[in-house]
Coordinates of N, CA and C and ligand atoms in Angstrom, one line a residue:
M1 N 28.3 -6.9 38.2 CA 29.7 -6.7 38.2 C 30.4 -7.8 39.0
Q2 N 31.7 -7.9 38.8 CA 32.4 -9.0 39.5 C 33.7 -8.4 40.1
R3 N 33.9 -8.8 41.4 CA 35.1 -8.3 42.1 C 36.2 -9.2 41.8
R4 N 37.4 -8.7 41.4 CA 38.5 -9.6 41.0 C 39.1 -10.2 42.2
R5 N 39.6 -11.4 42.0 CA 40.3 -12.1 43.1 C 41.4 -11.2 43.7
E6 N 41.5 -11.3 45.0 CA 42.5 -10.4 45.7 C 43.9 -10.7 45.2
S7 N 44.2 -11.9 44.8 CA 45.6 -12.3 44.4 C 45.9 -11.9 43.0
S8 N 44.9 -11.5 42.2 CA 45.1 -11.2 40.8 C 45.6 -9.8 40.5
M9 N 46.0 -9.5 39.3 CA 46.3 -8.1 38.9 C 45.0 -7.3 39.1
H10 N 45.1 -6.1 39.6 CA 43.9 -5.2 40.0 C 43.0 -6.0 41.0
G11 N 43.7 -6.8 41.9 CA 43.0 -7.6 42.9 C 42.0 -6.7 43.7
G12 N 40.8 -7.3 43.9 CA 39.8 -6.7 44.8 C 39.0 -5.6 44.1
L13 N 39.3 -5.2 42.9 CA 38.6 -4.2 42.2 C 37.4 -4.8 41.4
W14 N 36.4 -4.0 41.2 CA 35.2 -4.4 40.5 C 35.4 -4.3 39.0
E15 N 34.9 -5.2 38.2 CA 35.1 -5.1 36.7 C 33.8 -5.7 36.1
F16 N 33.7 -5.4 34.8 CA 32.6 -6.1 34.0 C 33.1 -7.5 33.8
P17 N 32.2 -8.6 34.1 CA 32.7 -9.9 33.8 C 33.1 -10.1 32.4
G18 N 34.1 -11.0 32.2 CA 34.6 -11.3 30.8 C 36.0 -11.7 30.9
G19 N 36.7 -11.7 29.8 CA 38.1 -12.1 29.8 C 38.7 -12.0 28.5
K20 N 39.9 -12.6 28.4 CA 40.7 -12.5 27.2 C 40.2 -13.4 26.0
V21 N 40.4 -12.8 24.8 CA 40.0 -13.6 23.6 C 41.2 -14.6 23.4
E22 N 40.8 -15.9 23.1 CA 41.8 -16.9 22.8 C 42.0 -17.0 21.3
A23 N 43.1 -17.6 20.9 CA 43.4 -17.8 19.5 C 42.2 -18.5 18.8
G24 N 41.8 -18.0 17.7 CA 40.7 -18.7 16.9 C 39.3 -18.3 17.3
E25 N 39.2 -17.5 18.4 CA 37.8 -17.1 18.8 C 37.4 -15.8 18.3
T26 N 36.1 -15.5 18.1 CA 35.6 -14.2 17.9 C 35.5 -13.5 19.2
I27 N 35.4 -12.2 19.2 CA 35.2 -11.5 20.5 C 34.0 -12.0 21.2
A28 N 32.9 -12.1 20.4 CA 31.6 -12.5 21.1 C 31.7 -13.9 21.5
G29 N 32.4 -14.8 20.8 CA 32.6 -16.2 21.2 C 33.3 -16.3 22.5
A30 N 34.4 -15.5 22.6 CA 35.2 -15.5 23.8 C 34.3 -15.0 25.0
L31 N 33.4 -14.1 24.8 CA 32.6 -13.6 25.9 C 31.6 -14.7 26.3
V32 N 31.0 -15.4 25.3 CA 30.1 -16.5 25.7 C 30.8 -17.5 26.6
R33 N 32.1 -17.9 26.2 CA 32.9 -18.8 27.0 C 33.2 -18.3 28.4
E34 N 33.7 -17.0 28.4 CA 34.1 -16.4 29.7 C 32.9 -16.3 30.7
I35 N 31.7 -15.9 30.1 CA 30.5 -15.7 31.0 C 30.1 -17.1 31.5
A36 N 30.2 -18.1 30.7 CA 29.8 -19.5 31.3 C 30.8 -19.9 32.4
E37 N 32.1 -19.6 32.1 CA 33.1 -19.9 33.1 C 33.0 -19.1 34.4
E38 N 32.7 -17.8 34.3 CA 32.7 -17.0 35.5 C 31.4 -16.9 36.2
L39 N 30.3 -17.0 35.4 CA 29.0 -16.8 36.1 C 28.1 -18.0 35.9
G40 N 28.5 -19.0 35.1 CA 27.7 -20.2 35.0 C 26.4 -20.0 34.3
I41 N 26.3 -18.9 33.5 CA 25.0 -18.7 32.7 C 25.3 -18.8 31.2
G42 N 24.3 -19.1 30.4 CA 24.4 -19.3 29.0 C 23.9 -18.0 28.3
I43 N 24.8 -17.5 27.4 CA 24.4 -16.4 26.5 C 24.7 -16.8 25.1
T44 N 24.2 -16.1 24.1 CA 24.5 -16.4 22.7 C 24.9 -15.1 22.0
P45 N 25.7 -15.2 21.0 CA 26.2 -13.9 20.3 C 25.0 -13.1 19.8
A46 N 23.9 -13.8 19.4 CA 22.7 -13.0 18.9 C 22.1 -12.1 19.9
D47 N 22.3 -12.3 21.2 CA 21.8 -11.5 22.2 C 22.7 -10.4 22.7
L48 N 23.9 -10.3 22.0 CA 24.9 -9.3 22.4 C 24.8 -8.0 21.5
C49 N 25.1 -6.9 22.1 CA 25.1 -5.7 21.4 C 26.3 -4.8 21.9
Q50 N 27.2 -4.4 21.0 CA 28.3 -3.6 21.6 C 27.9 -2.4 22.2
A51 N 28.4 -2.1 23.4 CA 27.9 -0.9 24.2 C 29.1 0.0 24.5
G52 N 30.3 -0.5 24.3 CA 31.5 0.4 24.6 C 32.8 -0.2 24.1
Y53 N 33.8 0.6 24.2 CA 35.2 0.2 23.8 C 36.2 1.1 24.6
A54 N 37.2 0.5 25.1 CA 38.2 1.3 25.8 C 39.6 0.7 25.6
D55 N 40.6 1.6 25.4 CA 42.0 1.1 25.4 C 42.8 2.2 26.0
G56 N 44.1 2.0 25.8 CA 45.1 3.0 26.4 C 44.8 4.4 26.1
A57 N 44.2 4.7 24.9 CA 44.0 6.1 24.5 C 43.0 6.8 25.4
H58 N 42.2 6.0 26.2 CA 41.3 6.6 27.2 C 41.9 6.9 28.5
L59 N 43.2 6.7 28.6 CA 43.9 6.9 29.9 C 44.9 8.0 29.8
P60 N 45.3 8.6 30.9 CA 46.3 9.7 30.9 C 47.6 9.2 30.4
V61 N 48.4 10.1 29.8 CA 49.7 9.7 29.3 C 50.5 9.2 30.5
G62 N 51.3 8.1 30.3 CA 52.0 7.5 31.4 C 51.3 6.4 32.2
E63 N 50.0 6.4 32.0 CA 49.2 5.3 32.7 C 48.6 4.4 31.6
Q64 N 49.1 4.5 30.4 CA 48.5 3.7 29.3 C 48.8 2.3 29.4
S65 N 47.8 1.4 29.1 CA 48.0 0.0 29.2 C 47.8 -0.6 27.8
P66 N 48.4 -1.8 27.5 CA 48.2 -2.4 26.2 C 46.9 -3.1 26.0
V67 N 46.1 -3.1 27.1 CA 44.8 -3.8 27.0 C 43.7 -3.0 26.3
A68 N 42.9 -3.7 25.5 CA 41.7 -3.1 24.8 C 40.5 -3.9 25.2
I69 N 39.5 -3.3 25.7 CA 38.3 -4.0 26.1 C 37.1 -3.5 25.3
T70 N 36.3 -4.5 24.8 CA 35.0 -4.3 24.2 C 33.9 -4.7 25.1
L71 N 33.0 -3.7 25.4 CA 31.9 -4.0 26.3 C 30.6 -4.3 25.5
F72 N 30.0 -5.4 25.9 CA 28.7 -5.8 25.3 C 27.6 -5.7 26.3
A73 N 26.4 -5.3 25.8 CA 25.2 -5.4 26.6 C 24.6 -6.8 26.2
C74 N 24.0 -7.5 27.1 CA 23.4 -8.8 26.8 C 21.9 -8.8 27.2
R75 N 21.1 -9.1 26.3 CA 19.6 -8.9 26.5 C 18.9 -10.1 27.1
A76 N 19.6 -11.3 27.0 CA 18.9 -12.5 27.5 C 20.0 -13.5 27.9
W77 N 19.6 -14.4 28.8 CA 20.5 -15.4 29.3 C 19.7 -16.5 29.9
S78 N 20.4 -17.7 30.0 CA 19.7 -18.8 30.7 C 20.5 -19.1 32.0
G79 N 19.8 -19.4 33.1 CA 20.4 -19.8 34.3 C 20.5 -18.6 35.2
Q80 N 21.0 -18.8 36.4 CA 21.2 -17.8 37.5 C 22.6 -17.5 37.6
P81 N 23.0 -16.2 37.6 CA 24.5 -15.9 37.8 C 25.0 -16.4 39.1
Q82 N 26.1 -17.0 39.1 CA 26.8 -17.5 40.3 C 28.3 -16.9 40.2
C83 N 28.9 -16.8 41.4 CA 30.2 -16.3 41.4 C 31.2 -17.5 41.4
L84 N 31.7 -17.8 40.2 CA 32.5 -19.0 40.0 C 34.0 -18.7 39.9
D85 N 34.3 -17.4 39.7 CA 35.7 -17.0 39.5 C 36.2 -15.9 40.3
G86 N 35.4 -14.9 40.6 CA 35.9 -13.7 41.4 C 35.7 -13.9 42.9
E87 N 35.9 -12.8 43.6 CA 35.6 -12.7 45.0 C 34.1 -12.7 45.3
E88 N 33.4 -11.9 44.5 CA 31.9 -11.7 44.6 C 31.4 -11.1 43.4
I89 N 30.1 -11.3 43.2 CA 29.4 -10.6 42.1 C 28.2 -9.8 42.7
A90 N 27.8 -8.8 41.9 CA 26.6 -8.0 42.4 C 26.0 -7.3 41.2
W91 N 24.7 -7.1 41.3 CA 24.0 -6.2 40.3 C 24.2 -4.8 40.8
I92 N 24.7 -3.9 39.9 CA 24.9 -2.5 40.3 C 24.2 -1.7 39.3
A93 N 23.4 -0.7 39.7 CA 22.7 0.2 38.8 C 23.8 1.0 38.0
A94 N 23.5 1.1 36.7 CA 24.5 1.7 35.8 C 25.0 3.1 36.3
D95 N 24.1 3.9 36.9 CA 24.5 5.2 37.3 C 25.3 5.2 38.6
A96 N 25.5 4.0 39.2 CA 26.3 3.9 40.4 C 27.6 3.3 40.2
L97 N 27.9 2.9 38.9 CA 29.1 2.1 38.6 C 30.3 2.9 38.9
A98 N 30.3 4.2 38.5 CA 31.5 5.0 38.6 C 32.0 5.2 40.1
R99 N 31.1 4.9 41.0 CA 31.5 5.1 42.5 C 32.2 3.8 43.0
L100 N 32.2 2.7 42.2 CA 32.9 1.5 42.6 C 34.4 1.7 42.3
A101 N 35.2 1.0 43.1 CA 36.7 0.9 42.8 C 36.9 -0.1 41.7
M102 N 37.4 0.5 40.5 CA 37.5 -0.4 39.3 C 38.9 -0.2 38.7
P103 N 39.3 -1.1 37.9 CA 40.6 -0.9 37.1 C 40.3 0.3 36.1
P104 N 41.3 0.9 35.6 CA 41.1 2.2 34.9 C 40.2 2.2 33.7
L105 N 40.3 1.1 32.9 CA 39.5 1.1 31.6 C 38.0 0.9 31.9
D106 N 37.7 0.4 33.1 CA 36.3 0.2 33.4 C 35.5 1.5 33.6
Y107 N 36.2 2.6 34.0 CA 35.5 3.9 34.1 C 35.0 4.4 32.8
P108 N 35.8 4.5 31.8 CA 35.2 5.0 30.5 C 34.2 4.0 30.0
L109 N 34.3 2.7 30.2 CA 33.3 1.8 29.8 C 32.0 2.0 30.5
A110 N 32.1 2.3 31.8 CA 30.8 2.5 32.6 C 30.1 3.8 32.1
H111 N 30.9 4.8 31.7 CA 30.4 6.0 31.1 C 29.7 5.7 29.8
Q112 N 30.3 4.9 29.0 CA 29.8 4.6 27.6 C 28.5 3.8 27.8
L113 N 28.5 2.9 28.8 CA 27.3 2.1 29.1 C 26.1 3.0 29.4
L114 N 26.3 4.0 30.2 CA 25.2 4.9 30.5 C 24.7 5.6 29.3
E115 N 25.6 6.0 28.4 CA 25.2 6.7 27.1 C 24.4 5.7 26.3
F116 N 24.9 4.4 26.2 CA 24.3 3.4 25.4 C 22.8 3.2 25.9
M117 N 22.7 3.1 27.3 CA 21.4 2.8 27.8 C 20.4 4.0 27.6
A118 N 20.9 5.2 27.6 CA 20.1 6.4 27.4 C 19.6 6.3 25.9
K119 N 20.5 6.0 25.0 CA 20.1 5.9 23.6 C 19.1 4.8 23.4
E120 N 19.3 3.6 24.0 CA 18.3 2.5 23.9 C 17.0 2.9 24.4
A121 N 17.0 3.7 25.6 CA 15.7 4.1 26.2 C 14.9 5.0 25.2
K122 N 15.7 5.9 24.6 CA 15.1 6.9 23.6 C 14.4 6.1 22.4
K123 N 15.2 5.1 21.9 CA 14.7 4.3 20.8 C 13.4 3.6 21.2
S124 N 13.4 3.0 22.4 CA 12.2 2.3 22.9 C 11.0 3.2 23.1
I125 N 11.3 4.5 23.5 CA 10.2 5.4 23.7 C 9.6 5.8 22.3
A126 N 10.6 6.0 21.3 CA 10.2 6.3 19.9 C 9.3 5.2 19.3
K127 N 9.6 4.0 19.6 CA 8.9 2.8 19.1 C 7.5 2.7 19.7
T128 N 7.4 3.0 21.0 CA 6.1 2.8 21.7 C 5.3 4.1 21.6
G129 N 5.9 5.3 21.4 CA 5.2 6.5 21.6 C 4.5 7.0 20.4
Ligands
8DG201 N1 38.9 -5.0 33.5 C1 40.1 -4.5 33.3 N2 41.2 -5.3 33.1 C2 42.4 -4.8 32.9 C3 42.6 -3.4 32.9 N3 43.9 -3.1 32.6 C4 44.5 -4.3 32.6 O1 45.7 -4.4 32.4 N4 43.6 -5.3 32.7 C5 44.0 -6.7 32.7 C6 43.7 -7.5 34.0 C7 43.7 -8.9 33.4 O2 45.0 -9.5 33.4 C8 43.2 -8.7 32.0 C9 41.7 -9.1 31.9 O3 41.7 -10.5 31.7 P1 40.8 -11.5 32.5 O4 39.5 -10.8 33.0 O5 40.7 -12.7 31.8 O6 41.6 -11.6 33.9 P2 42.8 -12.6 34.4 O7 44.0 -12.4 33.5 O8 42.9 -12.3 35.8 O9 42.1 -14.0 34.2 P3 42.5 -15.4 33.5 O10 43.2 -15.0 32.2 O11 43.3 -16.1 34.4 O12 41.1 -16.0 33.3 O13 43.3 -7.3 31.7 C10 41.4 -2.5 33.0 O14 41.5 -1.3 33.0 N5 40.2 -3.1 33.2

């Protein structure tokens, strides 16, 4: 997880690393670029698997935002993550994410990530068992 710069919108809160899709990019292509910029590691679209999605519909009426976030799990990368853009970065266990102070959409994403990981674990047990 990455803690946003104090001076930014949602400053000081923890979020999944990533960022906005630019014109002409795919969502996965934008994530490859953002992860290189923010963490200095190399990932490829082939290693990404969609793990969640959240938009204003996940928030209470009156708190809705125009932002939509797609969450990807990444199975492999090259290099060591460094904090190049935020205040700090940290590995956080998925079941502890909801206790972090995060922007609103990251809570439903953290919940979906737990469900995704549980499904993946079941698949892996079925394959080996
Ligand atoms: N992670 C997260 N971001 C949110 C939520 N709601 C919301 O408006 N945002 C905004 C904050 C940021 O402006 C934007 C995410 O884009 P970003 O990570 O590229 O952040 P940024 O604008 O500070 O960075 P940048 O374009 O300068 O690189 O979405 C939310 O619930 N979670």
